[in-house]
GROMACS .gro file of C-alpha atoms in nm:
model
  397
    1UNK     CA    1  -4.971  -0.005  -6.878
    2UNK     CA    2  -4.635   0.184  -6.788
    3UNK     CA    3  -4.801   0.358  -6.525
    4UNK     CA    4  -4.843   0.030  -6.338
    5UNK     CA    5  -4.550  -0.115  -6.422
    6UNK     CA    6  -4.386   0.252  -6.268
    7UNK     CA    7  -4.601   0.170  -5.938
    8UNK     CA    8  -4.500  -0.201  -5.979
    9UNK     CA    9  -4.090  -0.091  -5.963
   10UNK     CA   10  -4.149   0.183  -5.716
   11UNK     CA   11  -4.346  -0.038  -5.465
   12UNK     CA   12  -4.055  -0.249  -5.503
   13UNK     CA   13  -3.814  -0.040  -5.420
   14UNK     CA   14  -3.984   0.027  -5.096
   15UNK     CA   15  -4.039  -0.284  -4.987
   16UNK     CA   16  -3.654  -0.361  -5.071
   17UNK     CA   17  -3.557  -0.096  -4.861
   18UNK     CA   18  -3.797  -0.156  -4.577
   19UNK     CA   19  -3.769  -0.553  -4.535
   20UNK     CA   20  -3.409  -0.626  -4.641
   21UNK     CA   21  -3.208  -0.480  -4.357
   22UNK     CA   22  -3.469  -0.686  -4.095
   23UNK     CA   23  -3.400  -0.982  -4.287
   24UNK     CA   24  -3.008  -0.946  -4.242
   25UNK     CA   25  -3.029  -0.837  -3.885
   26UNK     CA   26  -3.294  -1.128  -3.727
   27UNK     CA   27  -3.087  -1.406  -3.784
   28UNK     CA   28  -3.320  -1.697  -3.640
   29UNK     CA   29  -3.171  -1.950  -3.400
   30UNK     CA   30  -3.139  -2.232  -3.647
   31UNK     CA   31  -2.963  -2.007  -3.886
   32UNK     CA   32  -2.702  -1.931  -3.542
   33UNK     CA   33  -2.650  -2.265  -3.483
   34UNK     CA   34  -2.570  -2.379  -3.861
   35UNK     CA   35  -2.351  -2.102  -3.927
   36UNK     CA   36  -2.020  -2.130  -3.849
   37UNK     CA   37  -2.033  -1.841  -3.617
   38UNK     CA   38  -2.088  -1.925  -3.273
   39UNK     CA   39  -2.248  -1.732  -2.983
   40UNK     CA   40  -1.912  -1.765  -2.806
   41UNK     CA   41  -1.760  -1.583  -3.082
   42UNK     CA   42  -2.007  -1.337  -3.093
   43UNK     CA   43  -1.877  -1.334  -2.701
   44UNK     CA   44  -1.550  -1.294  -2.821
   45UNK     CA   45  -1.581  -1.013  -3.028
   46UNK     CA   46  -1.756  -0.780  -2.767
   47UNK     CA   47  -1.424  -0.853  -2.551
   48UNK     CA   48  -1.237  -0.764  -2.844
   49UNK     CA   49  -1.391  -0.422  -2.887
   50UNK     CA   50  -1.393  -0.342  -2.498
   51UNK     CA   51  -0.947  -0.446  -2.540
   52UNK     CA   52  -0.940  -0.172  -2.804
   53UNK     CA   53  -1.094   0.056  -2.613
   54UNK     CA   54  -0.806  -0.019  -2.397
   55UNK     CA   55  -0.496   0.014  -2.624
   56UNK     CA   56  -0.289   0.176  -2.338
   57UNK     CA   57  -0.317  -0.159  -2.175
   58UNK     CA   58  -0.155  -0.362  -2.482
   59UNK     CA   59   0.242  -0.448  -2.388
   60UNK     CA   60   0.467  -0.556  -2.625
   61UNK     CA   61   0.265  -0.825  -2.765
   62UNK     CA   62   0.276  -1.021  -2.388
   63UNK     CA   63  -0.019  -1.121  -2.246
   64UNK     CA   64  -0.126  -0.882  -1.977
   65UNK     CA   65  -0.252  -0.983  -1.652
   66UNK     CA   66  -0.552  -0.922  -1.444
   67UNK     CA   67  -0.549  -0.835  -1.079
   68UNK     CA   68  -0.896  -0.844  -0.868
   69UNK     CA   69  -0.900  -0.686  -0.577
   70UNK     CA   70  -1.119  -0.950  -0.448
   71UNK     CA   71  -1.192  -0.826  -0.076
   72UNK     CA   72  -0.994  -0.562   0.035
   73UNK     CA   73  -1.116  -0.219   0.243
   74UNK     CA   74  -1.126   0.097   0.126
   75UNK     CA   75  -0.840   0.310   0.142
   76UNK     CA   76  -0.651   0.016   0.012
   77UNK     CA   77  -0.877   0.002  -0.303
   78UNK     CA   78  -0.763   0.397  -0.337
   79UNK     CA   79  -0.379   0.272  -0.349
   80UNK     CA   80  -0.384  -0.011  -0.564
   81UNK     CA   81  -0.602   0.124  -0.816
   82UNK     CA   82  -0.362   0.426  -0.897
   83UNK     CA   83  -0.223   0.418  -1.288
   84UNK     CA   84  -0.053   0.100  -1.345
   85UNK     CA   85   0.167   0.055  -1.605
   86UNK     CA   86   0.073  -0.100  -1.952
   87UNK     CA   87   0.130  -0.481  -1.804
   88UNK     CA   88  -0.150  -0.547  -1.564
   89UNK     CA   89  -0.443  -0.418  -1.503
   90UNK     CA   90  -0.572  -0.347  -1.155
   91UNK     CA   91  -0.978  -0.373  -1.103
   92UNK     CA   92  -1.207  -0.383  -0.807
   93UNK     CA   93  -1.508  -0.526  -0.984
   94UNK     CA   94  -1.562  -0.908  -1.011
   95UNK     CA   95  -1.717  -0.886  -1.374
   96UNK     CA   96  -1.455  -0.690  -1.503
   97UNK     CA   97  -1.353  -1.060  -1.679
   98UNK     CA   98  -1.679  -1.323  -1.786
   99UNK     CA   99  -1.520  -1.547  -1.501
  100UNK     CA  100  -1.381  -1.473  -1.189
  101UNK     CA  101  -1.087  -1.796  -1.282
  102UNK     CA  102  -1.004  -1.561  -1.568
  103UNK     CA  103  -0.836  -1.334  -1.312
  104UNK     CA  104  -0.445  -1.401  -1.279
  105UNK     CA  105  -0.444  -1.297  -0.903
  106UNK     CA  106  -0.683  -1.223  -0.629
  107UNK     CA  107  -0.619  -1.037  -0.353
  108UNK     CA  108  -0.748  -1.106   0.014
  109UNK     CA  109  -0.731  -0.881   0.300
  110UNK     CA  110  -0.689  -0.900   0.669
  111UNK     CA  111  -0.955  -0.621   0.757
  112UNK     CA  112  -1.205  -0.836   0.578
  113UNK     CA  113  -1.369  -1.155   0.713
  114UNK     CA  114  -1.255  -1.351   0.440
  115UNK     CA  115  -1.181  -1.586   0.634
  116UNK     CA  116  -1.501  -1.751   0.674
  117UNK     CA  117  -1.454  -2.017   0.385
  118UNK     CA  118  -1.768  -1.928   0.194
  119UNK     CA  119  -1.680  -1.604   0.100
  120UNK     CA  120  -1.418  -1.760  -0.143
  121UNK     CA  121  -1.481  -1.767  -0.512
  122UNK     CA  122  -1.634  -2.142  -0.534
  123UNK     CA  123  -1.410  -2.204  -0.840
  124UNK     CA  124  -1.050  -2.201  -0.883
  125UNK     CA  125  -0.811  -2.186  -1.168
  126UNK     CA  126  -0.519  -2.398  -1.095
  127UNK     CA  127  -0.287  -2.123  -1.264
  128UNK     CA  128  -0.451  -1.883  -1.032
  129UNK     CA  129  -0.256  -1.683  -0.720
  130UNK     CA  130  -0.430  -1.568  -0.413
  131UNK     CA  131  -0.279  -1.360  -0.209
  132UNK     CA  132  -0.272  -1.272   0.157
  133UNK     CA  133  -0.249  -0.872   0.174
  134UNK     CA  134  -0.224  -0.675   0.453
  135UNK     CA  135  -0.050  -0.341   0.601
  136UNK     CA  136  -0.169  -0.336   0.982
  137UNK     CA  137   0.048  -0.623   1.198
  138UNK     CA  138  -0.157  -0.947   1.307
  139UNK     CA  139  -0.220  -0.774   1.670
  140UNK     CA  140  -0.491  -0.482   1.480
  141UNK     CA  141  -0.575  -0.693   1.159
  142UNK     CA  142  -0.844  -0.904   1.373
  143UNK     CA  143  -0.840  -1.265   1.126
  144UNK     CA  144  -1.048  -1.496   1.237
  145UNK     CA  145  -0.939  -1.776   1.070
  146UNK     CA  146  -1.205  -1.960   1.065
  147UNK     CA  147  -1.080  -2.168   0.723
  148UNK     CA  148  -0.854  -2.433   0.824
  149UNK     CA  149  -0.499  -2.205   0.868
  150UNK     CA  150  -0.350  -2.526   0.716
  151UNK     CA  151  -0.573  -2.567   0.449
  152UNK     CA  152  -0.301  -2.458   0.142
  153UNK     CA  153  -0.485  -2.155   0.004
  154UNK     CA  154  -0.252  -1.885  -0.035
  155UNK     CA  155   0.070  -1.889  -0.284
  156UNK     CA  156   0.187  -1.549  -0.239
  157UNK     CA  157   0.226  -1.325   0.078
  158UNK     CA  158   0.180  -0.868   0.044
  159UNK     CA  159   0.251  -0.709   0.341
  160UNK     CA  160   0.488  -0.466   0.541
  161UNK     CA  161   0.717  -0.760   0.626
  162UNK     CA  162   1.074  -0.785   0.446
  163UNK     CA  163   1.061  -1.164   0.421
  164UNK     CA  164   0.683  -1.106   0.208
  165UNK     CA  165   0.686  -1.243  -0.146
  166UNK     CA  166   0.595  -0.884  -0.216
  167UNK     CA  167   0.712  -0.619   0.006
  168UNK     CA  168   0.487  -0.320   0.047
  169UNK     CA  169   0.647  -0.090   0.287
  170UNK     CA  170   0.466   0.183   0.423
  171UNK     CA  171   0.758   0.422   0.300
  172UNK     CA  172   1.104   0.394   0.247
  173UNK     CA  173   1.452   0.602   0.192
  174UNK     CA  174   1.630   0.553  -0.076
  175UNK     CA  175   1.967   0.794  -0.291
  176UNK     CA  176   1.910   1.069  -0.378
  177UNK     CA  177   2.110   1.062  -0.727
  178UNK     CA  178   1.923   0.772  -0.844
  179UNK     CA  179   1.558   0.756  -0.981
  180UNK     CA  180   1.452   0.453  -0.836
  181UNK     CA  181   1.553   0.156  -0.584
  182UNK     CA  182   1.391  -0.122  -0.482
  183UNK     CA  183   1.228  -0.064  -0.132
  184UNK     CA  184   1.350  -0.446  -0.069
  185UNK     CA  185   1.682  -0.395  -0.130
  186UNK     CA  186   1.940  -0.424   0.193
  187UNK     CA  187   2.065  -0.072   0.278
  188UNK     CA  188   2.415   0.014   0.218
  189UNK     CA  189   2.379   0.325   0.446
  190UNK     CA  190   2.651   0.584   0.415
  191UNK     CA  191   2.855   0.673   0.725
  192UNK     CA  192   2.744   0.986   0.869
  193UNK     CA  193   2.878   1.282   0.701
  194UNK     CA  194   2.902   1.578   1.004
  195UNK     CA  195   3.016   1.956   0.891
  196UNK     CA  196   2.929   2.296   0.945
  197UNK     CA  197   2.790   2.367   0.582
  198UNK     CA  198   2.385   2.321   0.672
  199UNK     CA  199   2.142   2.530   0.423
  200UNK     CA  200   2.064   2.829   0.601
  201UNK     CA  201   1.727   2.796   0.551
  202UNK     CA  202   1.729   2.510   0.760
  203UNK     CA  203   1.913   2.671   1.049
  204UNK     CA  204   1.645   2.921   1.004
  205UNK     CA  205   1.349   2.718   1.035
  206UNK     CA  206   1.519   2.525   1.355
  207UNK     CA  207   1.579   2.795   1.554
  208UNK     CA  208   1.214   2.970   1.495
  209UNK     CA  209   1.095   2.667   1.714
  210UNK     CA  210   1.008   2.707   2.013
  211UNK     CA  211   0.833   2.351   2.109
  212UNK     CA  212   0.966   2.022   2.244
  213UNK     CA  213   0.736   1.730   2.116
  214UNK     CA  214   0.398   1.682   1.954
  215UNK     CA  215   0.244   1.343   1.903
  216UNK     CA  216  -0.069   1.285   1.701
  217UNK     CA  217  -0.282   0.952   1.797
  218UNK     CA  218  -0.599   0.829   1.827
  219UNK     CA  219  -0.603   0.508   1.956
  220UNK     CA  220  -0.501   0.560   2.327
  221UNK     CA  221  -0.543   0.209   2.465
  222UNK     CA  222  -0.242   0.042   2.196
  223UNK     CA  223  -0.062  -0.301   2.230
  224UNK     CA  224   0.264  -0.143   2.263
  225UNK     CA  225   0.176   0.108   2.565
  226UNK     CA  226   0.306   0.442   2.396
  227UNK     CA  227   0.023   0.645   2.605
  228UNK     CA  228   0.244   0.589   2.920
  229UNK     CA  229   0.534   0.608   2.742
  230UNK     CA  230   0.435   0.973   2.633
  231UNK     CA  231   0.297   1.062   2.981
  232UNK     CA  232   0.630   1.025   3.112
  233UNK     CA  233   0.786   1.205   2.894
  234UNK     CA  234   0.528   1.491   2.978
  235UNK     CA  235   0.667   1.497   3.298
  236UNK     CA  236   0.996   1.614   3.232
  237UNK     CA  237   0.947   1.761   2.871
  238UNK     CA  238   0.646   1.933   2.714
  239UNK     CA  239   0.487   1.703   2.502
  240UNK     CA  240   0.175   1.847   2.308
  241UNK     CA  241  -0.072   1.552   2.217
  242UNK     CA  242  -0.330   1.635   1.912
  243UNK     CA  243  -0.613   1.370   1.858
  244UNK     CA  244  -0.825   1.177   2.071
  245UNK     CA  245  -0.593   1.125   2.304
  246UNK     CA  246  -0.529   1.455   2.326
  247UNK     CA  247  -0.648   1.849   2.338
  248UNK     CA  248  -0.521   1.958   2.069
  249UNK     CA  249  -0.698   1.929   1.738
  250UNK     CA  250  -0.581   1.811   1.410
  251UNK     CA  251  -0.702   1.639   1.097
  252UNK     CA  252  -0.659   1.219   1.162
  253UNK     CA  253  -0.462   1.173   0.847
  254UNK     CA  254  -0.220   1.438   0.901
  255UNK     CA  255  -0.287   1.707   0.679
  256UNK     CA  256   0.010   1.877   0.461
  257UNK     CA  257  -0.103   2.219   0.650
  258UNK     CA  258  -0.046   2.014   1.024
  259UNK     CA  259   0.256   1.845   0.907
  260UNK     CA  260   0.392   2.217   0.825
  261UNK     CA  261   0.274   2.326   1.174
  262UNK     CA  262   0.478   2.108   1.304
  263UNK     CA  263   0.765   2.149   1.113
  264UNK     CA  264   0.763   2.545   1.248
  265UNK     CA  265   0.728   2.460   1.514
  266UNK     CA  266   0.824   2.185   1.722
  267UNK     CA  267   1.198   1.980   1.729
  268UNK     CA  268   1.064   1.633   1.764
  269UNK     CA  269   0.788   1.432   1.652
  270UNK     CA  270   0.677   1.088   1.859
  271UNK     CA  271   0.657   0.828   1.567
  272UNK     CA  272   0.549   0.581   1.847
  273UNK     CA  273   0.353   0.245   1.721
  274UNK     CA  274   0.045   0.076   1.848
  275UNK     CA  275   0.262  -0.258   1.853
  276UNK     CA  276   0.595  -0.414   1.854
  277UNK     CA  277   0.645  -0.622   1.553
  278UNK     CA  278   0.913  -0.694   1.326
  279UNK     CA  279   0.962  -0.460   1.065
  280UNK     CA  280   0.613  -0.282   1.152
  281UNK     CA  281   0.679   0.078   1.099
  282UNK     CA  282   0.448   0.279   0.979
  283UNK     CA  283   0.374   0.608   0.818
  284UNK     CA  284   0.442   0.798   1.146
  285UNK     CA  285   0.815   0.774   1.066
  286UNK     CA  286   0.839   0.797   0.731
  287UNK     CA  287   0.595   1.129   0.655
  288UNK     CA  288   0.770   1.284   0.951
  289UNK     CA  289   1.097   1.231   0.758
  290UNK     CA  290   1.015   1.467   0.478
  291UNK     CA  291   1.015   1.788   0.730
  292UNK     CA  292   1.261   1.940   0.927
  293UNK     CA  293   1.203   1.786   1.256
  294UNK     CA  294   1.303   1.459   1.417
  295UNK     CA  295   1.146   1.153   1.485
  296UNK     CA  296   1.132   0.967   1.815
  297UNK     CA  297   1.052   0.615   1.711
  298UNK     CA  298   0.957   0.350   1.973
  299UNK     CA  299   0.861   0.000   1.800
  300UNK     CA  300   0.947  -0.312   1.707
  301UNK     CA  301   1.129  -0.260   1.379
  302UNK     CA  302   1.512  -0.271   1.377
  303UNK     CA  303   1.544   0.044   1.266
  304UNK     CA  304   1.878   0.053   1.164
  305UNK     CA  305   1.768  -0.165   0.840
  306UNK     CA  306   1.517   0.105   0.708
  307UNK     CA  307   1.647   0.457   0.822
  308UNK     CA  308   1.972   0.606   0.770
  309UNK     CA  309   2.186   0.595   1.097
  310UNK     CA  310   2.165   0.942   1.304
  311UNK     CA  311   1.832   1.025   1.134
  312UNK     CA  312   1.585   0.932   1.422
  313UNK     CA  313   1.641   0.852   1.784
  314UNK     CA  314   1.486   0.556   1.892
  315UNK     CA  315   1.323   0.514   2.271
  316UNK     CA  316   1.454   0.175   2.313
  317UNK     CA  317   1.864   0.312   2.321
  318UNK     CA  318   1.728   0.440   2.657
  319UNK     CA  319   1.695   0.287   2.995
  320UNK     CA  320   1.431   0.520   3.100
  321UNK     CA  321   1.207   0.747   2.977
  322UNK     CA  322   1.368   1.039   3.200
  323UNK     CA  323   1.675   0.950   2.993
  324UNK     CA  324   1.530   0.993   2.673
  325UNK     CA  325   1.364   1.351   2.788
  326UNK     CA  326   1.676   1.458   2.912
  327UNK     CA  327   1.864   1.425   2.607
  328UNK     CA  328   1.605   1.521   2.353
  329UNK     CA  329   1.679   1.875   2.592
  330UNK     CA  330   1.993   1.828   2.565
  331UNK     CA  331   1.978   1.866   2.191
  332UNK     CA  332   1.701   2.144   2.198
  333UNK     CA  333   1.951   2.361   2.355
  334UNK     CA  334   2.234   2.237   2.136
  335UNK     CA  335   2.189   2.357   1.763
  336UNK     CA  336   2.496   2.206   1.697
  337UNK     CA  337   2.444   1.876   1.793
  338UNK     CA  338   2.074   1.898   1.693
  339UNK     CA  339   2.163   1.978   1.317
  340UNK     CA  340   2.337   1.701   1.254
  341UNK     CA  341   2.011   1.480   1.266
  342UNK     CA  342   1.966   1.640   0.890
  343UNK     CA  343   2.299   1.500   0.748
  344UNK     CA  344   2.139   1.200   0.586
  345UNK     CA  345   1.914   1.469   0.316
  346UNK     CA  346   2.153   1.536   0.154
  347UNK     CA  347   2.227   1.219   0.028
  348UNK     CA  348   1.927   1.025   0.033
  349UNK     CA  349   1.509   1.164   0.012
  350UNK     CA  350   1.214   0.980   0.188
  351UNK     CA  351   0.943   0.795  -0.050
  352UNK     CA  352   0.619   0.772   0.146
  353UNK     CA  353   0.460   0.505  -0.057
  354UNK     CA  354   0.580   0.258  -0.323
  355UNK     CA  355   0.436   0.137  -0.643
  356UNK     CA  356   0.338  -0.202  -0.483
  357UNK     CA  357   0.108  -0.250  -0.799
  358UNK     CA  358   0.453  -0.221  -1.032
  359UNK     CA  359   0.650  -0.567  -0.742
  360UNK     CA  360   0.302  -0.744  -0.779
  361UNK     CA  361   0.264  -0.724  -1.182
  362UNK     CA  362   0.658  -0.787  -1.166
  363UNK     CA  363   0.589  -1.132  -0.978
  364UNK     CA  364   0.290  -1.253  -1.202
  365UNK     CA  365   0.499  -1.177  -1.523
  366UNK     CA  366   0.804  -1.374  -1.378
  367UNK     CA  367   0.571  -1.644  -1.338
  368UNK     CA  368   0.546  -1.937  -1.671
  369UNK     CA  369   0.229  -1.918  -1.775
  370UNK     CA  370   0.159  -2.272  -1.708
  371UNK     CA  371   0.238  -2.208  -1.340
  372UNK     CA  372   0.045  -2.390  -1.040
  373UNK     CA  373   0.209  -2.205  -0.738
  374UNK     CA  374   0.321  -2.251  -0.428
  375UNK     CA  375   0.112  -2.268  -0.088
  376UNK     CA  376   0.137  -2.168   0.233
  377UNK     CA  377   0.102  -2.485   0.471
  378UNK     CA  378  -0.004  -2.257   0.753
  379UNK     CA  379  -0.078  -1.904   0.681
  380UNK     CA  380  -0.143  -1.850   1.040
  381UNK     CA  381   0.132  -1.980   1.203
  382UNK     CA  382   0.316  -1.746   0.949
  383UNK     CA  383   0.151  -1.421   0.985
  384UNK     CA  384   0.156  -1.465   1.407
  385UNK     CA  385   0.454  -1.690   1.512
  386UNK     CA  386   0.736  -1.449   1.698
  387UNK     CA  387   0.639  -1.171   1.517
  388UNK     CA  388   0.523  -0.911   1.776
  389UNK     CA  389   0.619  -0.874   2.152
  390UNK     CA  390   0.511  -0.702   2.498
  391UNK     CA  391   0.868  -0.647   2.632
  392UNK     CA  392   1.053  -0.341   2.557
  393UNK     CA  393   1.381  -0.183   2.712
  394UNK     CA  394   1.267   0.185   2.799
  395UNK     CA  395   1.156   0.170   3.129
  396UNK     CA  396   0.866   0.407   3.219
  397UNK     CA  397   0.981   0.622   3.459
   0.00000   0.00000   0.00000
């Protein structure tokens, strides 16, 4: 009789051990829907473990906010989605949040055809921003505009512009004693500070050149005409062109080892533009500006309001393009007066590109939470209207 009742407790045991843990696990759906634990909360909690995975992301208790980098190319997607500090986060994928309305900002970019109304989310939050992003001027960013330009879509504005809601230079110069400065910030340029005490590893490098100009481009056929522009200077200076306009090889984005050859061993650089718009200048100028050589800017930009004052010569203080040659030999043969281009480094160093991610998450968290925005009545008329131009002073001859 103790024998079976031994089997009895051990089968029990078992079958405890077996069954229990099923029982506990396959809750049916009746039992769901009359607990008080709902499938949203079982929703919940998932998104609660996957924002403690994510602890770096926590900021002082504030809620952080989520930028979607809705349609934008690329190389822009390589920028923006650099480390961000702990109050936004920056993602390129559209189920990064259970809703695409759950996103605090979108971003929308020129090179895209977003345009074309369809390709908008279909839903909205009203607390939502979409912004209008875009680096190249409205002559090479090829909208369409097929949406109604009136139609109020956009509150907030990301481009090279100054008057943007958010300013995204390509580069920009700022003091040297300080650790950071706004890149929108009105210069309070320094007067130019001339004397004989250069580093003498500069003199060094300057006179090992032996080179005029060099000019890398690849888009010969631009808005602004700098082909001709260059060609005349090739007829009283020598000019070396590398890209496809050119014969001369060297990697499209400017490589750190061309940059140096350049630096050894030519005096000027041609920081020319493909158009002439306001405030469009580009990262022709600004990498340029890191090296020991000088740019040559021709654009539309008013230069003074970005670059220190006798740190570039610009083609437009020139009648003609034989004036402009003749000087830049002037100073070739003139150490002296060629030096003094430098002054500004002293004082001041050359940031290529800005943490635009840091101005955008700035604007969202000096929004109310209950915000609905502004709107652009005419995006359009805003991105286009007497911003770029055909005329030019320098005279090609």
């Amino acid at each position: 009789m103790h024998s079976y009742a031994k089997i009895f407790f051990v089968l029990c045991i078992i079958f405890t051990l077996i069954f229990f843990p099923w029982e506990v696990i396959f809750v049916s759906e009746d039992e769901l829907e009359d607990s008080s634990v709902t499938r949203s909360d079982f929703q919940k909690s998932e998104e609660t473990n996957n924002q403690s995975q994510e602890e770096g992301h926590q900021w002082s208790g504030y809620k952080v906010k989520h930028i979607l980098l809705y349609e934008v190319p690329p190389w822009m997607k390589t920028v923006l989605l650099a480390p961000t500090d702990k109050k936004c986060i920056v993602t390129s994928d559209k189920n990064y949040l259970p809703q695409i309305e759950n996103f605090d900002a979108l971003l929308f970019s020129g090179q895209h055809r977003w345009s074309v109304e369809e390709n908008f989310p279909k839903v909205r939050s009203p607390h939502q921003l979409y912004v209008f992003v875009d680096l190249e001027c409205p002559l090479m960013s090829f909208h369409e505009f097929s949406v109604d330009p009136q139609k109020e879509i956009y509150n907030l504005t990301m481009t090279y512009r100054r008057d943007s809601d958010i300013y995204w230079p390509y580069g920009f110069i700022t003091d040297r004693n300080i650790s950071y400065q706004s890149e929108a910030e009105e210069p309070n340029w320094m007067n130019p500070v001339f004397n004989d005490e250069y580093d003498p590893a500069l003199l060094e490098r300057i006179r090992s050149k032996n080179r005029t100009a060099a000019w890398s481009v690849s888009n010969c056929y631009a808005h602004s005409q700098r082909t001709y522009l260059a060609q005349a200077l090739q007829k009283v200076i020598d000019v070396d062109i590398y890209g496809k306009c050119g014969p001369l090889k060297c990697p499209r984005n400017m490589s750190e080892d061309c940059y140096e050859h350049v630096d050894q061993e030519y005096f000027f650089y041609l920081s020319f533009e493909n158009s002439l718009c306001k405030d469009y200048l580009t990262e022709k100028v600004f990498n340029i500006m890191r090296y020991s050589v000088v740019p040559v800017v021709y654009g539309g930009a008013n230069y003074s309001q970005h670059l220190p004052p006798h740190s570039y010569i610009n083609a437009n203080d020139f009648d003609t393009a034989t004036d402009l040659a003749n000087y830049l030999t002037y100073l070739r043969s003139n150490i002296t007066a060629y030096v003094q281009y430098f002054w500004w480094k002293k004082y001041y160093k050359t940031i290529v590109s800005g943490k635009i991610y840091n101005n955008l998450c700035d604007k969202l968290h000096d929004l109310p939470d209950n915000h609905t925005g502004k709107f652009y009545d005419n995006i359009k008329t805003w991105w286009e209207k007497d911003q770029c131009t055909n005329s030019r002073r320098i005279h090609f001859v």
